[in-house]
């Protein structure tokens, strides 16, 4: 069995300037990584997507439902922006759509898996919300048809 290594870029600031994406990914390849997992800041960055395509690295999008965006006031990443089931499901549908469009626009991009942090622990202590979310999640995923 051969294991493939994916480097999580969670908490790693993007290289500056963006032109260095290519050298960062090439360095990761030399270390034995075949891809990297990035939050929306990464997979929404055209320079990063181009670098993944150029190196043949797998891009593994990491989605956080109910968050996954920059706060307009602070610029900080919002991990959980809503506690509502509807908000998380709406976010799931939107972000899966973004990822699908990214793959359609970049057919040579290696994107094999999406890591979805669905609910991001929001519904751990509420059985009814957990059930409602899981039922909604199944519906959204079947509609989106990844």
Short mmCIF file of C-alpha atoms in Angstrom, two decimals:
data_model
loop_
_atom_site.label_atom_id
_atom_site.label_comp_id
_atom_site.label_asym_id
_atom_site.label_seq_id
_atom_site.Cartn_x
_atom_site.Cartn_y
_atom_site.Cartn_z
CA UNK A 1 0.00 0.00 0.00
CA UNK A 2 1.31 3.41 -0.90
CA UNK A 3 0.16 6.40 1.11
CA UNK A 4 -0.14 9.78 -0.56
CA UNK A 5 0.66 12.84 1.52
CA UNK A 6 -1.54 15.95 1.41
CA UNK A 7 -0.20 19.07 3.17
CA UNK A 8 -2.84 20.97 5.11
CA UNK A 9 -2.34 24.70 4.67
CA UNK A 10 -4.75 25.49 7.51
CA UNK A 11 -3.28 28.34 9.53
CA UNK A 12 -0.44 28.88 7.06
CA UNK A 13 -0.40 32.45 5.75
CA UNK A 14 -0.39 32.72 1.95
CA UNK A 15 2.99 33.46 0.42
CA UNK A 16 3.63 37.03 -0.54
CA UNK A 17 3.84 37.86 -3.36
CA UNK A 18 1.42 35.34 -4.92
CA UNK A 19 4.03 34.58 -7.60
CA UNK A 20 5.78 32.44 -4.98
CA UNK A 21 2.90 29.90 -4.90
CA UNK A 22 4.70 27.89 -7.55
CA UNK A 23 7.95 27.64 -5.58
CA UNK A 24 6.07 26.73 -2.37
CA UNK A 25 4.25 23.90 -4.14
CA UNK A 26 7.45 22.69 -5.80
CA UNK A 27 9.11 22.60 -2.36
CA UNK A 28 6.22 20.54 -1.00
CA UNK A 29 6.57 18.12 -3.92
CA UNK A 30 10.26 17.66 -3.10
CA UNK A 31 9.21 16.74 0.45
CA UNK A 32 6.94 14.02 -0.94
CA UNK A 33 3.55 15.74 -0.88
CA UNK A 34 1.17 15.13 -3.80
CA UNK A 35 -1.26 17.90 -2.92
CA UNK A 36 -2.42 20.46 -0.42
CA UNK A 37 -5.61 21.17 1.47
CA UNK A 38 -6.68 24.81 1.55
CA UNK A 39 -9.57 26.87 2.87
CA UNK A 40 -11.50 29.24 0.62
CA UNK A 41 -8.71 31.83 0.58
CA UNK A 42 -6.59 29.28 -1.30
CA UNK A 43 -9.05 27.74 -3.71
CA UNK A 44 -10.49 31.17 -4.58
CA UNK A 45 -7.01 32.50 -5.45
CA UNK A 46 -6.43 32.20 -9.23
CA UNK A 47 -2.63 32.34 -8.77
CA UNK A 48 -2.76 29.40 -6.35
CA UNK A 49 -5.02 27.39 -8.67
CA UNK A 50 -2.63 28.07 -11.59
CA UNK A 51 0.31 26.91 -9.47
CA UNK A 52 -1.52 23.69 -8.53
CA UNK A 53 -2.27 23.04 -12.20
CA UNK A 54 1.30 23.83 -13.27
CA UNK A 55 2.82 21.45 -10.71
CA UNK A 56 0.18 18.74 -11.01
CA UNK A 57 -0.43 18.99 -7.27
CA UNK A 58 -3.84 17.87 -6.00
CA UNK A 59 -5.94 20.75 -4.68
CA UNK A 60 -8.11 19.58 -1.80
CA UNK A 61 -10.65 22.28 -0.88
CA UNK A 62 -11.59 22.46 2.80
CA UNK A 63 -15.11 23.86 3.25
CA UNK A 64 -16.48 25.19 6.52
CA UNK A 65 -20.25 25.41 6.44
CA UNK A 66 -21.68 28.51 8.05
CA UNK A 67 -18.33 30.27 7.74
CA UNK A 68 -15.35 30.14 5.45
CA UNK A 69 -15.07 33.80 4.55
CA UNK A 70 -13.17 36.91 5.62
CA UNK A 71 -14.85 39.23 8.09
CA UNK A 72 -15.36 42.50 6.17
CA UNK A 73 -14.25 44.60 9.17
CA UNK A 74 -11.24 42.65 10.43
CA UNK A 75 -10.20 40.57 7.43
CA UNK A 76 -10.00 37.57 9.77
CA UNK A 77 -11.22 34.15 8.70
CA UNK A 78 -14.70 33.38 10.04
CA UNK A 79 -14.83 29.72 11.02
CA UNK A 80 -18.43 29.74 12.31
CA UNK A 81 -20.57 32.68 11.19
CA UNK A 82 -23.99 31.23 11.98
CA UNK A 83 -25.53 28.78 14.40
CA UNK A 84 -28.61 28.08 12.27
CA UNK A 85 -29.17 24.85 10.38
CA UNK A 86 -30.49 26.80 7.38
CA UNK A 87 -27.36 28.98 7.34
CA UNK A 88 -25.06 25.95 7.33
CA UNK A 89 -27.03 24.21 4.58
CA UNK A 90 -27.10 27.36 2.45
CA UNK A 91 -23.35 27.72 2.93
CA UNK A 92 -22.78 24.06 2.01
CA UNK A 93 -24.72 24.42 -1.23
CA UNK A 94 -22.96 27.67 -2.14
CA UNK A 95 -19.42 26.40 -1.45
CA UNK A 96 -19.96 23.07 -3.23
CA UNK A 97 -21.13 25.12 -6.20
CA UNK A 98 -17.99 27.27 -6.04
CA UNK A 99 -15.78 24.17 -5.99
CA UNK A 100 -17.66 22.54 -8.87
CA UNK A 101 -17.36 25.69 -11.00
CA UNK A 102 -13.65 25.86 -10.17
CA UNK A 103 -13.16 22.34 -11.53
CA UNK A 104 -15.26 23.07 -14.64
CA UNK A 105 -13.24 26.23 -15.39
CA UNK A 106 -9.96 24.36 -14.79
CA UNK A 107 -10.42 20.87 -16.28
CA UNK A 108 -6.75 19.93 -15.86
CA UNK A 109 -6.77 20.86 -12.16
CA UNK A 110 -6.32 17.75 -10.01
CA UNK A 111 -9.16 17.97 -7.51
CA UNK A 112 -10.21 14.53 -6.31
CA UNK A 113 -11.66 15.08 -2.84
CA UNK A 114 -13.42 17.88 -0.96
CA UNK A 115 -13.06 17.99 2.84
CA UNK A 116 -16.35 19.35 4.18
CA UNK A 117 -16.47 20.47 7.80
CA UNK A 118 -20.26 20.29 7.75
CA UNK A 119 -21.82 21.87 10.78
CA UNK A 120 -18.33 22.47 12.25
CA UNK A 121 -19.41 21.13 15.66
CA UNK A 122 -22.30 23.60 15.86
CA UNK A 123 -24.98 20.99 16.51
CA UNK A 124 -23.11 18.63 18.83
CA UNK A 125 -25.40 19.21 21.83
CA UNK A 126 -28.73 19.47 20.01
CA UNK A 127 -30.09 16.16 18.72
CA UNK A 128 -32.98 17.76 16.80
CA UNK A 129 -30.73 20.25 14.99
CA UNK A 130 -28.24 17.47 14.26
CA UNK A 131 -30.97 15.35 12.66
CA UNK A 132 -32.33 18.34 10.71
CA UNK A 133 -28.84 19.21 9.49
CA UNK A 134 -27.97 15.65 8.41
CA UNK A 135 -31.25 15.30 6.51
CA UNK A 136 -30.64 18.66 4.83
CA UNK A 137 -27.03 17.76 4.09
CA UNK A 138 -28.09 14.57 2.28
CA UNK A 139 -30.59 16.57 0.21
CA UNK A 140 -28.05 19.29 -0.72
CA UNK A 141 -25.36 16.80 -1.70
CA UNK A 142 -27.79 14.77 -3.81
CA UNK A 143 -28.92 17.98 -5.57
CA UNK A 144 -25.40 19.21 -6.22
CA UNK A 145 -24.18 15.82 -7.54
CA UNK A 146 -20.46 16.15 -7.04
#
